[in-house]
Coordinates of C-alpha atoms in Angstrom, one line a residue:
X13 CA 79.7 42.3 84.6
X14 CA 79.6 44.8 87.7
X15 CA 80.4 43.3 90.8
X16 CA 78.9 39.8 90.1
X17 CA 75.9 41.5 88.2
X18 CA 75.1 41.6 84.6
X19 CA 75.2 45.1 83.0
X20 CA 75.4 46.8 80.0
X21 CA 77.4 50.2 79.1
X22 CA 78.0 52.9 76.3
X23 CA 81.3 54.6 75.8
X24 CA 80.8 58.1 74.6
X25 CA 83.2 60.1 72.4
X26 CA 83.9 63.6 74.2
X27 CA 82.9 65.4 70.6
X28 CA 79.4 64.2 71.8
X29 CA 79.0 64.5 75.1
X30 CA 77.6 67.1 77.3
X31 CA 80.4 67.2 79.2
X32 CA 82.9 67.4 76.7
X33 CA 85.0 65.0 78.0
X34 CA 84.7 61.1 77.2
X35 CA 81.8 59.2 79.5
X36 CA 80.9 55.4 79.8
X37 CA 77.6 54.6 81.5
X38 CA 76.0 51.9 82.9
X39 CA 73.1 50.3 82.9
X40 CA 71.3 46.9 84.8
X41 CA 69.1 46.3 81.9
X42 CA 69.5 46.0 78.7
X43 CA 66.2 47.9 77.2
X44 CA 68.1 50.9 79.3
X45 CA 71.1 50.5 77.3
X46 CA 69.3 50.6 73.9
X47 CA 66.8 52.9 74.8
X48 CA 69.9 55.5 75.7
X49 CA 72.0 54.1 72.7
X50 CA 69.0 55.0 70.1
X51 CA 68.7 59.0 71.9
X52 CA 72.8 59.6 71.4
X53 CA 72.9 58.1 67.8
X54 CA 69.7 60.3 66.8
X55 CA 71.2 63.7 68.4
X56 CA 75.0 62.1 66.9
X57 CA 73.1 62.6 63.2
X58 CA 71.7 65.7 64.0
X59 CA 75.2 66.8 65.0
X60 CA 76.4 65.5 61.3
X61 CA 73.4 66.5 59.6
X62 CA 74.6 69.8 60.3
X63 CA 78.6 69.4 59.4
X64 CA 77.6 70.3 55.3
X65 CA 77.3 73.9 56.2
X66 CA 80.8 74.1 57.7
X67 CA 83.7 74.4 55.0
X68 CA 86.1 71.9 55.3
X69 CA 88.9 74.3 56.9
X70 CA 85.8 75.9 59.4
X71 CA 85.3 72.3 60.7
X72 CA 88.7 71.7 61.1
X73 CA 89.1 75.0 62.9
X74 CA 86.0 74.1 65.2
X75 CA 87.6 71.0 66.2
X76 CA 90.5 72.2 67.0
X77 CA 89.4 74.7 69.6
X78 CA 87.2 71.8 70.9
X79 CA 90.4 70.3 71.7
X80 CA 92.2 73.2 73.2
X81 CA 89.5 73.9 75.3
X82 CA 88.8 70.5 76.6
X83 CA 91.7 70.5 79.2
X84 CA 90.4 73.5 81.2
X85 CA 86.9 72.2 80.6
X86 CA 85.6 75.4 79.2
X87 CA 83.0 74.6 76.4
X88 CA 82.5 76.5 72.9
X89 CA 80.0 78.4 73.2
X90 CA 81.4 79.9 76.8
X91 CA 84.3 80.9 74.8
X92 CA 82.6 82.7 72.2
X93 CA 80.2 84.5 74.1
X94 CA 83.8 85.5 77.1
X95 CA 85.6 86.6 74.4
X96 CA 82.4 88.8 72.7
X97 CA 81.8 90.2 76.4
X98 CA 85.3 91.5 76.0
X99 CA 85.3 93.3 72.8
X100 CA 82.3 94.9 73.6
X101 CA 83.9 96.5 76.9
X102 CA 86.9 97.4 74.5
X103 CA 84.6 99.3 72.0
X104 CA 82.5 100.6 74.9
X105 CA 85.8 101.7 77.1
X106 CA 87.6 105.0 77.4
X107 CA 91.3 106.1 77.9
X108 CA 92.6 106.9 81.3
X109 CA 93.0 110.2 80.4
X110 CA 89.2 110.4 79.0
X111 CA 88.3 109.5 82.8
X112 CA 90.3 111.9 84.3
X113 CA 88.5 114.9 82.8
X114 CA 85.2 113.2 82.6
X115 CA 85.6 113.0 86.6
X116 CA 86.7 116.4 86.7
X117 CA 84.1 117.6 84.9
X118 CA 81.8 115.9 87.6
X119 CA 83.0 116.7 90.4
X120 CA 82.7 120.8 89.1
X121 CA 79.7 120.2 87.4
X122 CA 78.2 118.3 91.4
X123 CA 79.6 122.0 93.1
X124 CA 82.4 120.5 94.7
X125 CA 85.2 123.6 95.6
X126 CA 87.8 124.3 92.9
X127 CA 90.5 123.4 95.1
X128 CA 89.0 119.8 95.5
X129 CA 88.4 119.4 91.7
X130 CA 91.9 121.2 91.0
X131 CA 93.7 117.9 93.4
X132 CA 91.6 115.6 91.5
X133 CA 92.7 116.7 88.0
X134 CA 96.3 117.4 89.3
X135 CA 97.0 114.5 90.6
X136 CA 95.1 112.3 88.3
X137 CA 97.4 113.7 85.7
X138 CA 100.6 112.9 87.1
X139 CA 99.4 109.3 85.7
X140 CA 99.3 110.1 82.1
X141 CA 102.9 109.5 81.3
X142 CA 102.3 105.7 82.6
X143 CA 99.0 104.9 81.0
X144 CA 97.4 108.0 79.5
X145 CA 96.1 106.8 76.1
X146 CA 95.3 102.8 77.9
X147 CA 91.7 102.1 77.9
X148 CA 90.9 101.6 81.2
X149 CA 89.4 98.3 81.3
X150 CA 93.2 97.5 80.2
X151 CA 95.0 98.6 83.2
X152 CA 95.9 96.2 85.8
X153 CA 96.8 97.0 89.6
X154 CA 99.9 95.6 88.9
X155 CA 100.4 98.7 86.3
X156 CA 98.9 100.6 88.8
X157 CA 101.5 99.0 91.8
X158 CA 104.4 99.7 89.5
X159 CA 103.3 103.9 88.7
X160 CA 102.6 104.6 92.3
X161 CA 106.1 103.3 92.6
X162 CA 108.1 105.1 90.2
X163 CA 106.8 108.6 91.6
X164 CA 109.4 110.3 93.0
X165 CA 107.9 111.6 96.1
X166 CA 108.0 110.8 99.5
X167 CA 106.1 107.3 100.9
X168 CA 103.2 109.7 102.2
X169 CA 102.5 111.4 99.2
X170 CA 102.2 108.3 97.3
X171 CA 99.6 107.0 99.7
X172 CA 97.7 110.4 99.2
X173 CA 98.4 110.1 94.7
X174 CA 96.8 106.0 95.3
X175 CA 93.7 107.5 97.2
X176 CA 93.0 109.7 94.4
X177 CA 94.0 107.3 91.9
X178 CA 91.7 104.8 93.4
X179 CA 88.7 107.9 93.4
X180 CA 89.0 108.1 89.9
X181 CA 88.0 104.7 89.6
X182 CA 85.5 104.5 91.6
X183 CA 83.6 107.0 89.6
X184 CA 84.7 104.7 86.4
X185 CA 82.7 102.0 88.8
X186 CA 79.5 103.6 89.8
X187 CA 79.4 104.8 85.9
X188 CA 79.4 100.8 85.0
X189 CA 82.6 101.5 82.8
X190 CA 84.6 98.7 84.7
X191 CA 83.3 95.3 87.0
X192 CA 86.2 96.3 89.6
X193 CA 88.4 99.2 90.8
X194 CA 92.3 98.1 90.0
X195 CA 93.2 100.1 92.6
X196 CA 93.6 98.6 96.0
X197 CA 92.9 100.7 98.9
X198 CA 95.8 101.6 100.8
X199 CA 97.1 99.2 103.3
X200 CA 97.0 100.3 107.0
X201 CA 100.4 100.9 108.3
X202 CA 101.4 101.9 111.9
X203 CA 104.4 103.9 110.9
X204 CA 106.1 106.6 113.9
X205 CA 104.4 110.3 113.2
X206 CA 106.4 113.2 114.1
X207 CA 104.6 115.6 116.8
X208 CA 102.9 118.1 115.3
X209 CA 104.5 121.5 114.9
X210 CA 103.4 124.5 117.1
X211 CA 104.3 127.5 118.0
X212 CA 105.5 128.5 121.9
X213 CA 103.6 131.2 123.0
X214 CA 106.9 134.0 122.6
X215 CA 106.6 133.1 118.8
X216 CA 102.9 134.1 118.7
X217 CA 103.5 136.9 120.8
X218 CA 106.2 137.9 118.3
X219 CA 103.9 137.3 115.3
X220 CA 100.9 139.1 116.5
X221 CA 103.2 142.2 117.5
X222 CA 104.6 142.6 114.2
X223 CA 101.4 142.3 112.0
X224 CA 99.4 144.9 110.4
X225 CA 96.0 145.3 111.0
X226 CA 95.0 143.8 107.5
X227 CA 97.1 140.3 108.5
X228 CA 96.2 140.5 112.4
X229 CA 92.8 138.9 112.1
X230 CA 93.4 135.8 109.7
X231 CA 96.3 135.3 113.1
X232 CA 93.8 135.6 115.7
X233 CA 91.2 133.5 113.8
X234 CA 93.8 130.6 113.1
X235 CA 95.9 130.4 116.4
X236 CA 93.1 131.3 118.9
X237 CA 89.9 129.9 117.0
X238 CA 91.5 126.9 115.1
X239 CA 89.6 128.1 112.4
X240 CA 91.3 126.1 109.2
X241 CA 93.2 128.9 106.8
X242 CA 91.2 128.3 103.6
X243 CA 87.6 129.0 106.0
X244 CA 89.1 132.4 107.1
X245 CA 89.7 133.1 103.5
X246 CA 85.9 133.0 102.5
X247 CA 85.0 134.3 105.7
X248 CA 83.3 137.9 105.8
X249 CA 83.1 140.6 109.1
X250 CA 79.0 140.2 109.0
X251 CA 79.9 136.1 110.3
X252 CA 81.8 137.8 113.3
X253 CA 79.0 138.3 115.8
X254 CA 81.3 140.6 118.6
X255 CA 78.0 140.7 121.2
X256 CA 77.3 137.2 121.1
X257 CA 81.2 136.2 120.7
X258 CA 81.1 133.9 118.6
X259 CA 81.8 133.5 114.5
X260 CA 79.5 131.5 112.2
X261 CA 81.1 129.2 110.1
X262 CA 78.5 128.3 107.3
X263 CA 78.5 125.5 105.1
X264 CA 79.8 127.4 102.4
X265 CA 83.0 128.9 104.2
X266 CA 83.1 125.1 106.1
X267 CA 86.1 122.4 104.4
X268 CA 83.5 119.9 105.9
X269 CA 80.6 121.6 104.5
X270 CA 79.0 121.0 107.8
X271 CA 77.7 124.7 109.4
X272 CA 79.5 125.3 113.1
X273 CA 79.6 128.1 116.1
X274 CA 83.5 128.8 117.1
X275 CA 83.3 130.8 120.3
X276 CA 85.2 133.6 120.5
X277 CA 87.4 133.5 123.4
X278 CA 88.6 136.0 125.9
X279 CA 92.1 136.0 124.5
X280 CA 90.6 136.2 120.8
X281 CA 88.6 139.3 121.5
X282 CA 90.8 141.4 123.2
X283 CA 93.1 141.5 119.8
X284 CA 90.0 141.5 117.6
X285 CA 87.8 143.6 119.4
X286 CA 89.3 146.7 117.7
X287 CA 87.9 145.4 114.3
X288 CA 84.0 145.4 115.4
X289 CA 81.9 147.6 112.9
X290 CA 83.9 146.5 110.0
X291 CA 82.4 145.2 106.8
X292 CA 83.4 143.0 104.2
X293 CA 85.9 140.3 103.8
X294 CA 88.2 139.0 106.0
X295 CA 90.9 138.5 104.1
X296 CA 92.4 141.1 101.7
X297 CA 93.1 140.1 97.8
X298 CA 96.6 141.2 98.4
X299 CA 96.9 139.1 101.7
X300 CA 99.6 136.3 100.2
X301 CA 102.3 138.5 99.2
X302 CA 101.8 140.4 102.4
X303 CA 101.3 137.2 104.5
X304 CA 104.7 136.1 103.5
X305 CA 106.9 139.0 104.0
X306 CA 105.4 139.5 107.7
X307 CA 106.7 135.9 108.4
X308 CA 109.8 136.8 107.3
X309 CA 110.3 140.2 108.9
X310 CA 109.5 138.6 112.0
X311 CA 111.5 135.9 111.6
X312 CA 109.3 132.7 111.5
X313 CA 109.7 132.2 108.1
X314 CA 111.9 128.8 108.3
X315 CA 109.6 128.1 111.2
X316 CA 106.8 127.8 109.6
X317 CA 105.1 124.2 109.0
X318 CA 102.1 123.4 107.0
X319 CA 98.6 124.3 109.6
X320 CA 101.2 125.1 112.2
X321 CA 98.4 128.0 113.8
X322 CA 95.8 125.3 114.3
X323 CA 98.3 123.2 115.8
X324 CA 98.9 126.0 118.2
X325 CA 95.5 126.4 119.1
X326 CA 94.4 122.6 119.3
X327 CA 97.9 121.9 121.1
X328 CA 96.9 125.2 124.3
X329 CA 93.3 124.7 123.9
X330 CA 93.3 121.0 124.8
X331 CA 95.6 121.0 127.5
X332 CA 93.8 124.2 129.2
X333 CA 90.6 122.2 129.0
X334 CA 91.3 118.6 129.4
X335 CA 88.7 117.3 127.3
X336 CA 89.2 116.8 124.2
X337 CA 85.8 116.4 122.5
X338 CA 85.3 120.2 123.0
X339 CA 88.7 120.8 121.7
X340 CA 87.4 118.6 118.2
X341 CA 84.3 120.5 117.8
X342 CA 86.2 123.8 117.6
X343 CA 88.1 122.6 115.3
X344 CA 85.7 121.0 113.0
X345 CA 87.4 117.4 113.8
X346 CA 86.8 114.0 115.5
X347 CA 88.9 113.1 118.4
X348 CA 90.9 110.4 116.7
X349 CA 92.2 112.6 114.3
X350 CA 92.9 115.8 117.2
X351 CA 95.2 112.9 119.1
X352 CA 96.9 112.0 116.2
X353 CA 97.6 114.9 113.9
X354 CA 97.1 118.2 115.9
X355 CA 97.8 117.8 119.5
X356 CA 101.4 117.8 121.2
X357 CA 101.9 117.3 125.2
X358 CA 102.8 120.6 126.7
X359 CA 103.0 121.8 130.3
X360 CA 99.9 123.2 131.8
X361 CA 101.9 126.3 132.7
X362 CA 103.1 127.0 128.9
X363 CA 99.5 126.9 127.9
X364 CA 98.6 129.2 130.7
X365 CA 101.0 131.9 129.4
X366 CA 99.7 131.5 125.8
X367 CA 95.9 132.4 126.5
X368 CA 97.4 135.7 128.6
X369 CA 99.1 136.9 125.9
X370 CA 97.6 140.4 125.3
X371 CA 97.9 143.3 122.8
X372 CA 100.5 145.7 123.9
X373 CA 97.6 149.5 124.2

């Protein structure tokens, strides 16, 4: 009876049901019932008609998964086919250190610079010790969390090893070697930045004084054109156009691979002026060892900070102008990242002083 009515039900066994789980249905009539009653018996024999094939111990086995599955209401043939998906991705995988040079290889193989591919393989080694010889697919962010960790490097540099960590997994991704990247990206954190470093305008005047001729122009290029020190280094005379004043940087010599026109000002071609007419590059081969002993014979060694010239320049050139979009361009950058990394306050006057400095003759 069902609420005062008459009715009839079946009580199915989990081992047949679709569900896998026990059911009881009801019906109002009792042709329903039977009519239901006859369709499960005929598909309960055709699930025993089958049983003869299984070995005793196979059945016994399949029943027994049935069983363990049933509380999580995962069914048999989802189990088979998850755990089939997953030793094919094992037998299809590669190690973390197979990645590494495979995305090395890439990136050379695509053109990037060799000092781009050279970061990539460097610091995607640095990761071998933790999980080297792990197929990928294996490693978890938590692995990931805990070898980001154990480096012993400042908090910085581990957010810049993560970024490159998370690089090489992205390629791993858009190759279809993995469903998801392990590596988080970095969270956003508003930490305090120190002001950028720069140089007052009696330190320039003390470095430009005291270099050769063969040092002087990668100086004038970096402090009074904010051209970055790896573009001066594939720069050559011929991209110095003295009658137009103004230097080409191409795509080839740009970091941003992004052609751009850095004027040359008035303070920039009085002290390069001397070099028009010359030919070839820039930079001298033996530049480095000769680069450093001039910093130290003038005594700005221990001064000296990582992109300290473009500082400099980005530091007077901004507050001469007061805009700082024009200040950007010249310096191949956004404005967001001028404010933040490359500009500190100084007095109108200081800046004044730096764009008169002069050669001595």
């Amino acid at each position: 009876m069902n609420h005062g009515k008459e009715c009839w039900q079946i009580n199915i066994p989990a081992l047949y049901s679709p569900k896998k789980k026990r059911e009881r249905l009801i019906f109002d009539t009792k042709s329903k019932a039977d009519a239901k009653s006859r369709q499960l018996k005929a598909a309960a024999q055709k699930f025993g008609s089958n049983l003869p094939t299984l070995s005793h111990d196979l059945h016994a086995q399949v029943v027994k998964v049935i069983r363990k599955l049933e509380p999580h209401g995962i069914r048999l043939e989802e189990a088979v086919d998850g755990y089939l998906e997953r030793v094919q991705q094992l037998e299809s995988s590669i190690t973390y250190s197979e990645l590494v040079d495979a995305v090395v290889k890439h990136k050379r193989d695509r053109g990037k610079r060799e000092k781009y591919v050279g970061d990539v393989r460097q610091k995607g080694r640095r990761f071998l010790p933790f999980f080297g010889d792990k197929k990928i697919c294996d490693i978890s962010t938590l692995e990931i969390d805990e070898a980001v960790s154990n480096l012993e490097i400042a908090p910085s540099s581990k957010r810049v090893y993560r970024r490159y960590l998370r690089l090489i997994f992205n390629q791993a991704l858009e190759w279809q070697m993995l469903d998801k990247n392990p590596v988080p990206p970095n969270k956003k954190e508003i930490t305090e930045r120190k002001e950028p470093s720069i140089f007052t305008p009696e330190q320039v005047q003390t470095l430009l004084h005291g270099a050769t001729d063969e040092l002087l122009p990668y100086y004038v290029l970096a402090v009074f054109c904010g051209i970055r020190p790896t573009e001066i280094t594939r720069l050559s005379w011929d991209k110095v156009h003295f009658e137009e004043k103004v230097i080409r940087v191409g795509s080839s010599q740009s970091k941003t691979k992004l052609p751009r026109l850095v004027k040359i000002n008035e303070t920039a071609f009085a002290w390069l002026k001397k070099f028009k007419g010359k030919s070839g590059k820039i930079i001298p081969d033996s530049f480095r060892a000769k680069f450093d002993q001039n910093r130290k014979d003038t005594g700005l060694f221990s001064a000296w900070s990582s992109d300290v010239l473009r500082h400099t320049c980005a530091t007077y050139h901004a507050t001469l102008h007061e805009e700082y979009e024009k200040t950007a361009y010249l310096l191949g950058h956004d404005v967001a990242t001028l404010k933040r990394y490359y500009f500190q306050p100084v007095l109108k006057t200081v800046a004044d002083k730096f764009w008169k400095l002069r050669p001595k003759n």
